[in-house]
Coordinates of C-alpha atoms and ligand atoms in Angstrom, one line a residue:
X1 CA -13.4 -36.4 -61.7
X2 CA -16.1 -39.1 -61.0
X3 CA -15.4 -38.6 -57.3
X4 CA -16.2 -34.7 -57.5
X5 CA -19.4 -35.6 -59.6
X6 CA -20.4 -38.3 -57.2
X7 CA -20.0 -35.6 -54.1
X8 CA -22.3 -32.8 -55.8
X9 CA -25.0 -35.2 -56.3
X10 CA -24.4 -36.7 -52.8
X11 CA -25.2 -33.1 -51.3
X12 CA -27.8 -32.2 -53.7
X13 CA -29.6 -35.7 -53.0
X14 CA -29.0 -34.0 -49.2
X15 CA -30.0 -31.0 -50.1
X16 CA -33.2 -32.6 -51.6
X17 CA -33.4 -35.0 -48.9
X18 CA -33.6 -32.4 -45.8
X19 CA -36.0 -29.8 -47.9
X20 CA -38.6 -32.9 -48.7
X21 CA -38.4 -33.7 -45.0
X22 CA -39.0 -30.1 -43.9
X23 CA -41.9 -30.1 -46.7
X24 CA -43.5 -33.2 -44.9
X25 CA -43.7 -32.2 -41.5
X26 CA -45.4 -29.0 -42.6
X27 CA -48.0 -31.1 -44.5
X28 CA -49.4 -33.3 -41.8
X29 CA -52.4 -34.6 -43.9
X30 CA -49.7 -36.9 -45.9
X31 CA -50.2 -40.7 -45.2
X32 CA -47.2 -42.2 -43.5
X33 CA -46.5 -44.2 -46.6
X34 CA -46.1 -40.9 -48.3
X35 CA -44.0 -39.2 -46.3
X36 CA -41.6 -42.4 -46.2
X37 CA -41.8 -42.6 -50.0
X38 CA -40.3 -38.7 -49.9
X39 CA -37.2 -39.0 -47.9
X40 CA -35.9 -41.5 -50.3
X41 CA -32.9 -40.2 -53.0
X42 CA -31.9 -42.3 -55.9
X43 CA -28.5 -42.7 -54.0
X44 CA -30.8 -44.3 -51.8
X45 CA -31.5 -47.1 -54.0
X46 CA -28.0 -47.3 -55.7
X47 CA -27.0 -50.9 -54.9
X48 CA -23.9 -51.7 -53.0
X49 CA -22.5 -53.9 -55.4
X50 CA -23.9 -54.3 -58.2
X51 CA -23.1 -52.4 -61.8
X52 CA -25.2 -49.1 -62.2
X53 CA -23.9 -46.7 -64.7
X54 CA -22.9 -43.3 -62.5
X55 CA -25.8 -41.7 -64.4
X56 CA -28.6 -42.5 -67.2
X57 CA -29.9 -45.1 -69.2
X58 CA -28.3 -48.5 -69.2
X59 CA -29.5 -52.1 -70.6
X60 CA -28.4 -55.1 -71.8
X61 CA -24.9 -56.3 -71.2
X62 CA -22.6 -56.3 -74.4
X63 CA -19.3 -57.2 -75.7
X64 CA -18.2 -59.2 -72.5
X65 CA -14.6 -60.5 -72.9
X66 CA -11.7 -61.0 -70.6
X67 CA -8.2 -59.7 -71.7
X68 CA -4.5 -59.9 -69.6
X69 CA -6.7 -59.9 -66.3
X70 CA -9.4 -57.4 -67.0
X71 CA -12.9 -58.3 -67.5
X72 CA -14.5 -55.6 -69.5
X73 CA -18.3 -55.0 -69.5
X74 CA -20.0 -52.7 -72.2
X75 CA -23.1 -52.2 -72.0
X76 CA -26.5 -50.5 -74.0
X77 CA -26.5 -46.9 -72.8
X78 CA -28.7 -43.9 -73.5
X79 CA -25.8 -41.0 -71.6
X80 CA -28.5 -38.1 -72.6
X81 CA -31.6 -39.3 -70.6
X82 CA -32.8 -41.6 -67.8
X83 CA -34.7 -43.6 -69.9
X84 CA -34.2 -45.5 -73.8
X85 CA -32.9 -43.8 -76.3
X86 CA -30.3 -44.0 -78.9
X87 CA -28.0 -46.6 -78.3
X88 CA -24.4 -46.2 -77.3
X89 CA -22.0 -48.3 -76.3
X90 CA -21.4 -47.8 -72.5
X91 CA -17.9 -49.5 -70.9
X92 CA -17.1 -50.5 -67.3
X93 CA -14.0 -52.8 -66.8
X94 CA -12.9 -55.0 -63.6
X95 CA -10.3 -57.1 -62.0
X96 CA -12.6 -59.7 -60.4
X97 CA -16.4 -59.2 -61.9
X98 CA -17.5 -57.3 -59.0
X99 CA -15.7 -54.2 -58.3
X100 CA -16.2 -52.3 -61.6
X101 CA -14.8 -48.8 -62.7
X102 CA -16.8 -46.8 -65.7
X103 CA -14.7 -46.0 -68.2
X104 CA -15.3 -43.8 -71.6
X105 CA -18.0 -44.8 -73.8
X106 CA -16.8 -46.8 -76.4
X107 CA -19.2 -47.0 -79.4
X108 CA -21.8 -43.9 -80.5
X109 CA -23.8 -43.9 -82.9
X110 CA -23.3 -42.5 -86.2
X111 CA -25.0 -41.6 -89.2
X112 CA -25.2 -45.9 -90.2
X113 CA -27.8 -45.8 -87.2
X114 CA -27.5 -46.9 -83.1
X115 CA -25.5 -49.0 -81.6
X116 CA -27.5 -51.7 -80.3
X117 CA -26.3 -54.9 -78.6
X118 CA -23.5 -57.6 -79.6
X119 CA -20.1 -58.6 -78.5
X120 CA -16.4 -59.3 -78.9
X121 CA -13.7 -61.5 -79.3
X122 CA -10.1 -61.5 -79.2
X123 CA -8.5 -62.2 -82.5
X124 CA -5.3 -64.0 -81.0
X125 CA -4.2 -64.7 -84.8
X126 CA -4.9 -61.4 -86.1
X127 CA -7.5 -63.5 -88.7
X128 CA -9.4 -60.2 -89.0
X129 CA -6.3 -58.0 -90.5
X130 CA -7.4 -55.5 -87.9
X131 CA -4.2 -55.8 -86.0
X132 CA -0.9 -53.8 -86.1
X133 CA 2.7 -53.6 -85.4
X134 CA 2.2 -56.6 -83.3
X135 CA -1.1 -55.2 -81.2
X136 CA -3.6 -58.0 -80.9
X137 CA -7.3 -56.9 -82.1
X138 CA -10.2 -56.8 -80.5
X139 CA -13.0 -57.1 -82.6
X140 CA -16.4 -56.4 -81.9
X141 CA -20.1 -56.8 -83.2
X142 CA -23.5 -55.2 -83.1
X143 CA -26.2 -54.3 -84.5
X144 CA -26.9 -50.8 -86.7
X145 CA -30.4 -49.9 -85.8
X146 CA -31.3 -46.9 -88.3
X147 CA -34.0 -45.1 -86.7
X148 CA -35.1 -43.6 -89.9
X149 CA -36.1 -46.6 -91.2
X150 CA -37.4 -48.0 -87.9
X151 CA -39.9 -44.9 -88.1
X152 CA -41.0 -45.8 -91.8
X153 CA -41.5 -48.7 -91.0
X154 CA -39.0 -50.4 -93.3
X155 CA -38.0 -54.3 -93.5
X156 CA -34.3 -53.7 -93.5
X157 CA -33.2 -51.7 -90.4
X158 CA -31.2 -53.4 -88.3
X159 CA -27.8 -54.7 -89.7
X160 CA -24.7 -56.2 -88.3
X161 CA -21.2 -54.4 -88.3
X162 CA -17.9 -54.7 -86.7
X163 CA -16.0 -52.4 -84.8
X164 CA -12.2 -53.2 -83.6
X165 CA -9.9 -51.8 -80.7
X166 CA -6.1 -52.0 -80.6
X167 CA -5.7 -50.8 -77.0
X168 CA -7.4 -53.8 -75.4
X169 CA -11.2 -52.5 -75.8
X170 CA -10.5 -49.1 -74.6
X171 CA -11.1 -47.6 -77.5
X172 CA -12.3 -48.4 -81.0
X173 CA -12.8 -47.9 -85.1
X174 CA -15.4 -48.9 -86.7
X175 CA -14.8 -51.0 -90.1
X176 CA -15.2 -49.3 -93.1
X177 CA -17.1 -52.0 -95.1
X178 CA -20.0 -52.3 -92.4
X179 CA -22.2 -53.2 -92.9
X180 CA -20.7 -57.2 -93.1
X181 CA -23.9 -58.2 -92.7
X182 CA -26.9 -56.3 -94.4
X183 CA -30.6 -56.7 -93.7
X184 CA -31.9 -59.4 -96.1
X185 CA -35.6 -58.1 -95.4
X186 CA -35.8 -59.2 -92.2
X187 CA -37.5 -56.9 -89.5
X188 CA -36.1 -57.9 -85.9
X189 CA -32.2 -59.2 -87.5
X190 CA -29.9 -58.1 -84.0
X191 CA -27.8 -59.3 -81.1
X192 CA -24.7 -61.0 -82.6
X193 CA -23.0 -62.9 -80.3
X194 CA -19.7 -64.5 -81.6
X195 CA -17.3 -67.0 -80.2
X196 CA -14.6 -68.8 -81.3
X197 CA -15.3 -72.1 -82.1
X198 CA -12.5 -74.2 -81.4
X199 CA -13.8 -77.9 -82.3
X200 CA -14.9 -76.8 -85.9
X201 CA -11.9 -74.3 -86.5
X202 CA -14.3 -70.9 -87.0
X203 CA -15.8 -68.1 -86.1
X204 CA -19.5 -69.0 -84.7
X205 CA -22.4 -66.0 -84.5
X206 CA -25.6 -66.7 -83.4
X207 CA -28.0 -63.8 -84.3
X208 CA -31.8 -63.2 -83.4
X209 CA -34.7 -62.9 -85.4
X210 CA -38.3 -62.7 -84.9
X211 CA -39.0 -66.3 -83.6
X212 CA -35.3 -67.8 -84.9
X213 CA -31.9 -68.2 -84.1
X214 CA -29.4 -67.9 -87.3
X215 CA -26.0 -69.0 -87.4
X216 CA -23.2 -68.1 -89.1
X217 CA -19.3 -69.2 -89.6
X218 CA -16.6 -66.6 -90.9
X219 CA -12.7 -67.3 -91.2
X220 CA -11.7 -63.2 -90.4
X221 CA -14.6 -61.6 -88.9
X222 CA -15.9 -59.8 -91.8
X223 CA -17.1 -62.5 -94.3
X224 CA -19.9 -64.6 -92.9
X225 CA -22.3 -67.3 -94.4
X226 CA -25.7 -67.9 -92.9
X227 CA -25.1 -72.1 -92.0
X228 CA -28.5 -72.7 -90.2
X229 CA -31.4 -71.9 -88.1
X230 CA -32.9 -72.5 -85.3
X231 CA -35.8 -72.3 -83.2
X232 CA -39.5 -72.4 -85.1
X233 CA -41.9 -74.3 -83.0
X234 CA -39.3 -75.0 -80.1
X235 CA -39.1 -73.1 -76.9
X236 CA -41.2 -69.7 -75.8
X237 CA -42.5 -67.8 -78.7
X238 CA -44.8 -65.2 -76.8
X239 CA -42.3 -62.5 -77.9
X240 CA -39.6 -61.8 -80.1
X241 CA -36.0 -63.3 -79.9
X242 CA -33.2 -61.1 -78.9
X243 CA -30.0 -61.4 -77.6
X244 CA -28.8 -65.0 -78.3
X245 CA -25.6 -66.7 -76.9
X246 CA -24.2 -69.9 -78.5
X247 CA -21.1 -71.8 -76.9
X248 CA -20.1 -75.8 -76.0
X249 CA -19.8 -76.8 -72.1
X250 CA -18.3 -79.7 -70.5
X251 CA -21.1 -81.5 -68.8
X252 CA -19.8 -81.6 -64.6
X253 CA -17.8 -84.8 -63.8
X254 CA -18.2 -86.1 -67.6
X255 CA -16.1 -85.6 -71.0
X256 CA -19.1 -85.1 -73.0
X257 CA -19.5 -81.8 -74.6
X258 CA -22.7 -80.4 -75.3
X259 CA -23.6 -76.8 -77.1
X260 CA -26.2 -74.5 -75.1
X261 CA -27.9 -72.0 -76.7
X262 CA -29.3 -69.2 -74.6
X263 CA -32.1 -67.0 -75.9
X264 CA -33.9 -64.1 -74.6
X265 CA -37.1 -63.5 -75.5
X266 CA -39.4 -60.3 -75.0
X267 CA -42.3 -60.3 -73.8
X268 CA -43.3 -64.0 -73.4
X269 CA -40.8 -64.7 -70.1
X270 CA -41.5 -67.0 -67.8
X271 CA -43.5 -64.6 -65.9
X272 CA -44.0 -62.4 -68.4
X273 CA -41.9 -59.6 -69.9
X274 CA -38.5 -60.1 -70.4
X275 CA -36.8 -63.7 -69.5
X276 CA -34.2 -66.1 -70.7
X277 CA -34.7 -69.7 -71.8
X278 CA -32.2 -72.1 -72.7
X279 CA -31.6 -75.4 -75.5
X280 CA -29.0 -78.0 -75.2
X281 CA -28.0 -80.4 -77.9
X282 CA -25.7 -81.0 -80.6
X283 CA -23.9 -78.9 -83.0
X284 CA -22.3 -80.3 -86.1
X285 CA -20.7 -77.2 -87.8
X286 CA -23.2 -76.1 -89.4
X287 CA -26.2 -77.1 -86.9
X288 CA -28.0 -77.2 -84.2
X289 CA -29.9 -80.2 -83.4
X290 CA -31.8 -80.1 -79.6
X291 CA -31.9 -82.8 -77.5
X292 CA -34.7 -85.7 -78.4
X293 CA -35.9 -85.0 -75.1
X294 CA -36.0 -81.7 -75.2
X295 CA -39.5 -80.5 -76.6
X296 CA -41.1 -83.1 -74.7
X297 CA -39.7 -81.8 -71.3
X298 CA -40.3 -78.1 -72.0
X299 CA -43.4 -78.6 -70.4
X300 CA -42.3 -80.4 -67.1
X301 CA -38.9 -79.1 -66.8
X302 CA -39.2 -75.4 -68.1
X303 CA -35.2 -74.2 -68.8
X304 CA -34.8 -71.1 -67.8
X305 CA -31.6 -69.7 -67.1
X306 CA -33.3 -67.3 -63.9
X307 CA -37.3 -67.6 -63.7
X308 CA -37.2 -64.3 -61.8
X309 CA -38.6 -60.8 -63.2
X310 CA -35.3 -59.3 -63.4
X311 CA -32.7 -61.0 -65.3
X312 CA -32.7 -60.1 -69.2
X313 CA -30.5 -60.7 -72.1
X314 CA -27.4 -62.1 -70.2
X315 CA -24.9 -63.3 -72.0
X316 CA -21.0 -65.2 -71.4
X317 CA -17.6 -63.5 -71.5
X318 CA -15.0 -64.8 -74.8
X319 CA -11.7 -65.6 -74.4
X320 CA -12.1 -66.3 -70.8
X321 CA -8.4 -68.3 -70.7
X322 CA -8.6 -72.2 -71.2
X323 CA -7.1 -73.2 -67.7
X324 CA -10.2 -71.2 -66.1
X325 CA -12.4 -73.1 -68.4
X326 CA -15.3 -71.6 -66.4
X327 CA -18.8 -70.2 -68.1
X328 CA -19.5 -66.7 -67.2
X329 CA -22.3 -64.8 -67.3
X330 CA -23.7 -61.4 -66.7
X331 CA -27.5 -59.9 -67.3
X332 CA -29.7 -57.1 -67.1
X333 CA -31.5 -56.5 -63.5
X334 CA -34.9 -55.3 -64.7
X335 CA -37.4 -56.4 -67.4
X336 CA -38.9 -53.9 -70.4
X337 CA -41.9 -54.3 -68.5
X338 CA -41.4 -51.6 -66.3
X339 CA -37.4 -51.0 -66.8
X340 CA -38.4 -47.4 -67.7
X341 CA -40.6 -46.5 -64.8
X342 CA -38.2 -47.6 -61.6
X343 CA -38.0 -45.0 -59.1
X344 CA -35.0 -44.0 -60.2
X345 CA -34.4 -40.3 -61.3
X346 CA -30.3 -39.7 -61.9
X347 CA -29.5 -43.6 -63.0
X348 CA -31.6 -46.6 -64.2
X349 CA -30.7 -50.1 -64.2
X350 CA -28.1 -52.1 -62.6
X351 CA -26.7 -55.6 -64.0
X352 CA -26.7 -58.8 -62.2
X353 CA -23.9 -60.1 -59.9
X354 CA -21.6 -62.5 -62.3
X355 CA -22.5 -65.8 -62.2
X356 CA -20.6 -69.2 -63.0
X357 CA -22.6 -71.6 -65.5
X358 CA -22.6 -74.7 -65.5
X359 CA -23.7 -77.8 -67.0
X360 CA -25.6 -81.0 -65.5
X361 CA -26.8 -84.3 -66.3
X362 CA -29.8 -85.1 -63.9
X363 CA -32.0 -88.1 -65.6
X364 CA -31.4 -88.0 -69.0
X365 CA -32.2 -84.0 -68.8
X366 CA -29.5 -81.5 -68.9
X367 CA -29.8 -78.4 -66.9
X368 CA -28.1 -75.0 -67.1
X369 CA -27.4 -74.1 -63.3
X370 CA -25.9 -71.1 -62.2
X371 CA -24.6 -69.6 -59.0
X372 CA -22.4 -66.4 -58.1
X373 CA -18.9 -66.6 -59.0
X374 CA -16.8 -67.4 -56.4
X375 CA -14.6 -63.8 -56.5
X376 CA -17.4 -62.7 -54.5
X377 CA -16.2 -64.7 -51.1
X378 CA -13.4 -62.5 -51.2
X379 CA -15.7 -59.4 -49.6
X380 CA -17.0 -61.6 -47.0
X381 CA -16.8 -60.0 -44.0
X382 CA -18.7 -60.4 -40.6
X383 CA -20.3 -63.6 -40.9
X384 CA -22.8 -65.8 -38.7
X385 CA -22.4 -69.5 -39.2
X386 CA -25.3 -71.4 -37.1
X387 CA -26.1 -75.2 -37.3
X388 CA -29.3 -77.5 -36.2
X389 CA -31.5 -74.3 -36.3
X390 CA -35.2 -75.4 -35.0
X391 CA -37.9 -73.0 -36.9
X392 CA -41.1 -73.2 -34.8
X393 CA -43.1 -71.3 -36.4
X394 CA -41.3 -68.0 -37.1
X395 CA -37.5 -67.3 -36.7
X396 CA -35.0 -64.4 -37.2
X397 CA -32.1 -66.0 -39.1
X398 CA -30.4 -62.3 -39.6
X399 CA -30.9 -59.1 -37.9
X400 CA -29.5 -55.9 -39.1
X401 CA -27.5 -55.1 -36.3
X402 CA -25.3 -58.1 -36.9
X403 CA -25.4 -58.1 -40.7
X404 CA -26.1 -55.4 -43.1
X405 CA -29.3 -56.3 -45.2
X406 CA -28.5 -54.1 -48.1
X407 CA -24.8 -56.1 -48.9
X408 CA -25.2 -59.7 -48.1
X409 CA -24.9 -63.4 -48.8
X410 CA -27.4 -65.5 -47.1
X411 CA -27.2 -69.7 -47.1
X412 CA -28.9 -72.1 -45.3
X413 CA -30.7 -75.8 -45.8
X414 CA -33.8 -76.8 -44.8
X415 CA -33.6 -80.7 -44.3
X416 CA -37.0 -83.0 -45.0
X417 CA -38.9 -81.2 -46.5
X418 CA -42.8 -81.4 -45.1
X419 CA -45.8 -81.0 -47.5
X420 CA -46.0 -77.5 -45.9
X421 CA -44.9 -73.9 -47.6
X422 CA -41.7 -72.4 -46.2
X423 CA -41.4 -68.8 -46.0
X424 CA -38.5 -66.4 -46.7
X425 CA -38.9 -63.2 -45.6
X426 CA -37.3 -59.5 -45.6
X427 CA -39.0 -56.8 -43.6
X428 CA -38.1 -53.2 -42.3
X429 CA -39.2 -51.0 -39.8
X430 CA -42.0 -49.4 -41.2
X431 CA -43.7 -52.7 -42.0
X432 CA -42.4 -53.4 -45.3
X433 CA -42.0 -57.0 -46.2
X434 CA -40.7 -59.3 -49.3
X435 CA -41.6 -62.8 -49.1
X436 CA -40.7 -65.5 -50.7
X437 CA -42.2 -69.1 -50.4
X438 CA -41.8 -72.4 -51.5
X439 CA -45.1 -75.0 -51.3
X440 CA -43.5 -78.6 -51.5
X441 CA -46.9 -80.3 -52.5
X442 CA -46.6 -78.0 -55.5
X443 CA -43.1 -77.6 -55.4
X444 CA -43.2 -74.3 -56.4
X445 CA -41.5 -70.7 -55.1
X446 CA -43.6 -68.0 -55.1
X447 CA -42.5 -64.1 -54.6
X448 CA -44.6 -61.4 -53.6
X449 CA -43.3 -57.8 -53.6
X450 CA -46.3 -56.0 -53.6
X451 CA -45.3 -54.7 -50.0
X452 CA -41.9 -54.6 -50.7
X453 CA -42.2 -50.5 -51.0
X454 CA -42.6 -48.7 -53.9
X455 CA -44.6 -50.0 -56.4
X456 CA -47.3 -47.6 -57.8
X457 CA -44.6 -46.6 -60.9
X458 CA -45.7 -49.3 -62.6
X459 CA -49.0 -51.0 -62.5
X460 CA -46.7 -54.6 -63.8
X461 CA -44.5 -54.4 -61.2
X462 CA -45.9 -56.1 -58.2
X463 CA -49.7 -57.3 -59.8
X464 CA -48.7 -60.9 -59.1
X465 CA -46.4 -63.1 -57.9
X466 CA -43.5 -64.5 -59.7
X467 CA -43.0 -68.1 -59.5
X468 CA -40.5 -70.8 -60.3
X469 CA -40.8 -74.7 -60.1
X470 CA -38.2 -76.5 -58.3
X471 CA -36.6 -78.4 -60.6
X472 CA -34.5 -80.5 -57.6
X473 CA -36.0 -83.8 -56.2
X474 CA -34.0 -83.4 -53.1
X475 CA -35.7 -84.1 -49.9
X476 CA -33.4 -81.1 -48.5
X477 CA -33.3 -77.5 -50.1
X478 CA -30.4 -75.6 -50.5
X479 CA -30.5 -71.9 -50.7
X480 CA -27.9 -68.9 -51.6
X481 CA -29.5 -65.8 -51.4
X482 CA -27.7 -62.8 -52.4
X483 CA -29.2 -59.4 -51.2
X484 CA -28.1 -55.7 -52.3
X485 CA -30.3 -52.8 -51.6
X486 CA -32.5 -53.1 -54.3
X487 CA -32.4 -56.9 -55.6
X488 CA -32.3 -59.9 -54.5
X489 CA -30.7 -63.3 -56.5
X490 CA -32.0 -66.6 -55.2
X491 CA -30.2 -69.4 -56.2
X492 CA -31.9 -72.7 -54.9
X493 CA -30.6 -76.8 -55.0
X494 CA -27.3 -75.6 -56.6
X495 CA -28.3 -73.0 -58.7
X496 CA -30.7 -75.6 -60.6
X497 CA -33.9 -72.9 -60.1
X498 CA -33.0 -69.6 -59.9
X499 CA -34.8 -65.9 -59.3
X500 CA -33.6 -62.6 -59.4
X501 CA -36.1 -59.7 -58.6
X502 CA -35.9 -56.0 -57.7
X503 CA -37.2 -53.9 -55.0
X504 CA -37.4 -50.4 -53.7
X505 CA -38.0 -50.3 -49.8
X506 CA -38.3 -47.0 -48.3
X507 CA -36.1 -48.0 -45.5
X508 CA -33.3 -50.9 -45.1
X509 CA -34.2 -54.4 -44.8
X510 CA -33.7 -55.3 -40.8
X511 CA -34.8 -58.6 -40.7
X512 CA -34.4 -61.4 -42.8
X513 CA -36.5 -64.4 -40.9
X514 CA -37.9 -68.1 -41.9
X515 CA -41.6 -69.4 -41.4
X516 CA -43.8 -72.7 -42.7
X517 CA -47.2 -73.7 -42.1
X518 CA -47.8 -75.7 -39.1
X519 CA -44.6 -77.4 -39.2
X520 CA -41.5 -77.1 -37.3
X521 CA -39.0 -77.7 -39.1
X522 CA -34.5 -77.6 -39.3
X523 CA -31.9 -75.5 -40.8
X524 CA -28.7 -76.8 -41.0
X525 CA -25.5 -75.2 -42.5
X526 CA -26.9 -71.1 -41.5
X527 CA -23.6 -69.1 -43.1
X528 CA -24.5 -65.3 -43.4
X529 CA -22.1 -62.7 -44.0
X530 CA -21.9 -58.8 -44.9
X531 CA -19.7 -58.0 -47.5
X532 CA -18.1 -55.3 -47.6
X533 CA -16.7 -52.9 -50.5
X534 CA -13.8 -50.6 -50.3
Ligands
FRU1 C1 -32.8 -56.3 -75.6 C2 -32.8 -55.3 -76.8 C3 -31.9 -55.9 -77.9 C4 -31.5 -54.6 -78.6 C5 -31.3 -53.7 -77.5 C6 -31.6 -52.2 -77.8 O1 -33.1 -55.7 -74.4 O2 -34.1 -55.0 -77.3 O3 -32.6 -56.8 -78.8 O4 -30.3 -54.8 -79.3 O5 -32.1 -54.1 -76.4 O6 -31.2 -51.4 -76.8

């Protein structure tokens, strides 16, 4: 069925295509830019590899959580309309994080209000009561937004509720007694993100407010007592708080545990909008105590979990098994800034690639890193591996014809780095470029998209650069660079800075070189490959 869907808007993006075409050469006082801007379809700008729901509205990711080899994504989905609207729960499952299939929605919304974000656990021990002859529940929560009230302008609109599946997440009831958490007069009260938390015995929920993060315990799932809170006067408060995530991690090559808590925030990102900062510290139970160093280094050290436009309200998968023991995460490609506006007619929005988390201890600081999870070297296909590369002034590091711009994995190293800025660079034939570029005496990246092809839907989409510090004190720069048709995810020194950002060229990337300032300079360790999907 999706495949007969899928070929009727394939020949009437055609159709479109070729009458648009015949339109333009009739009309010869169109600019160039114009005319290139025309023959482009939304199937166009349809990533390779990335999640895109096959048609409408989608946002943040929801309800993450691994089960007997599936990983199953839901997702904020509007099914009527190409841009927000009332909230449904949206469902796309898959065997390794990257290949995904849609599957039926899974929550609507119902006369209690929409179905707004959360997520779900596995109750192994049935603790809930949900389960039955046997089946194992899966229990999931979210937020009731009631419109309604939203509109009269009332405190106490948004609620949390539970929902539970007995067919591993394919399909679901919601609980009678929802809500199990009403509004105590609190008017942005959303997100719940639970886990299991094995060192204390409980179920943990982390839950945003305005400018806080609450926790709460519960022994089944639908009693839960506020513990704590979180988050007045620490971290980015341009914005409200949505979408927390709250979980321990082993710090790398150590036995000490630490918790992390991840909040979004919108707007107030690092470069405004949408963006995701994180804490790490101590939990007791009950609380969450930051690192002493913490405040003091939220100046110099900035901890973002992506400093990029496009990554937003990403959150971890539950029940991921224990001899895995890895952190994954998923978030949403765009930013409220101008998520509604992307030049995208039939579909709208795609999610990040899944990305491993992890934790490091780099003097006395401790740093979230991420980097793609390692399921994707399974699509690697054509590959160029290069060593000792000299860089004059410019250099081609991949050309089209050898590797496919619009599905690829990018790495290299540049080794001593000068006081110079470095260059990255996409381009296509019709003199569209993306450039990225790191200044060492700053040590700061830059990203410019402003030529990167469309831009005029959205005056805040390309008015200034993005930038990210570089956290690393390395003398030598490592880089991962992960390109689809419409995005790119830059994953620098290990994943310690990281930016993701979007794009709409009117024609595929051919050219992906490297420049600096003056300086010659090395790359060692070029490995570039296409991957490559069914
Ligand atoms: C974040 C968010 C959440 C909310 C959802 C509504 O992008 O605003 O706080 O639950 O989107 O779709």
């Amino acid at each position: 069925m999706r495949k007969n869907i899928k070929t009727v808007i394939l020949f009437a993006v055609f159709g479109f295509f070729v009458i648009s075409c015949k339109n333009d050469t009739k009309n010869t006082e169109k600019t160039t830019d114009e005319k290139i801007a025309k023959a482009q379809s939304d199937e166009d700008f349809r990533p390779n590899f990335h999640f895109t729901p096959e048609k409408n509205w989608m946002n943040d990711p929801n309800g993450m959580f691994y089960l007997d080899g599936t990983y199953h994504l839901y997702f904020q989905y509007y099914p009527d309309d190409n841009v927000w609207g009332p909230m449904h729960w949206g469902h796309a499952t898959s065997k390794d994080m990257i290949t995904w299939e849609e599957q039926e929605i899974a929550l609507y919304p119902d006369e209690k209000g929409y179905i707004f974000s959360g997520s779900a656990v596995v109750d192994k021990n049935n603790t809930s009561g949900f389960g039955e002859d046997g089946k194992t529940p899966v229990v999931a929560m979210f937020t009731y937004h009631d419109p309604v009230g939203a509109e009269n302008k009332e405190e106490d609109y948004q609620s949390q509720a539970i929902a539970y599946s007995l067919d591993e997440g394919m399909t679901w009831t919601k609980y009678k007694g929802n809500p199990v958490i009403p509004n105590p007069g609190i008017i942005d009260f959303r997100d719940p993100k639970v886990t299991w938390d094995d060192i204390h015995k409980q179920w943990l929920m982390a839950l945003a407010t305005r400018e806080k993060t609450l926790f709460y315990t519960s022994r089944n799932l639908k009693e839960w007592k506020k513990v704590s809170e979180f988050g007045s006067g620490t971290g980015a408060h341009d914005g409200v708080w949505e979408c927390p995530d709250f979980f321990p991690m082993r710090v790398e090559g150590t036995n000490e545990t630490k918790w992390v808590l991840i909040q979004s925030l919108n707007p107030g990102g690092y470069n405004g909008g949408s963006g995701t900062q994180y804490f790490v510290g101590n939990f007791d139970g009950k609380t969450f105590t930051p690192e002493e160093n913490m405040k003091t280094l939220q100046e110099k050290h900035k901890f973002w979990i992506d400093f990029g436009r496009d990554n937003y309200a990403g959150v971890t998968w539950s029940n991921i098994p224990e001899k895995d023991d890895r952190k994954l995460f998923m978030g949403w490609m765009s930013n409220w800034l101008y998520a509604e506006e992307v030049p995208t007619k039939t579909w709208r929005s795609a999610m990040t690639i899944a990305r491993e988390l992890k934790l490091v201890k780099k003097n006395d600081t401790y740093l979230v890193t991420s980097s793609p999870v390692e399921e994707l070297k399974k699509y690697r296909s054509s590959d160029i591996k290069k060593d000792n590369l000299q860089v004059d002034w410019n250099r081609v590091l991949v050309d089209s014809s050898e590797i496919d711009l619009a599905k690829a994995e990018i790495k290299f190293k540049i080794n001593n780095l000068k006081e110079t800025t470095y260059n990255f660079r996409l381009s296509n034939s019709v003199g569209e470029e993306f450039i990225v570029s790191y200044n060492h005496s700053k040590k700061q990246f830059n990203v410019n998209r402003a030529h990167a092809g469309q831009t005029d839907f959205s005056d805040k989409f390309s008015d200034k650069d993005s930038t990210a510090p570089r956290i690393s004190d390395s003398e030598d720069m490592e880089v991962v660079l992960i390109i689809d048709k419409t995005s790119i995810e830059m994953f620098f020194d290990n994943g310690t800075t990281v930016m993701t950002e979007i794009f709409f060229p009117n024609q595929p990337w051919t050219e992906f070189s490297l420049s600096s300032v003056n300086e010659t300079f090395t790359v060692s360790g070029i490995e570039a490959y296409e991957l490559k999907f069914k």
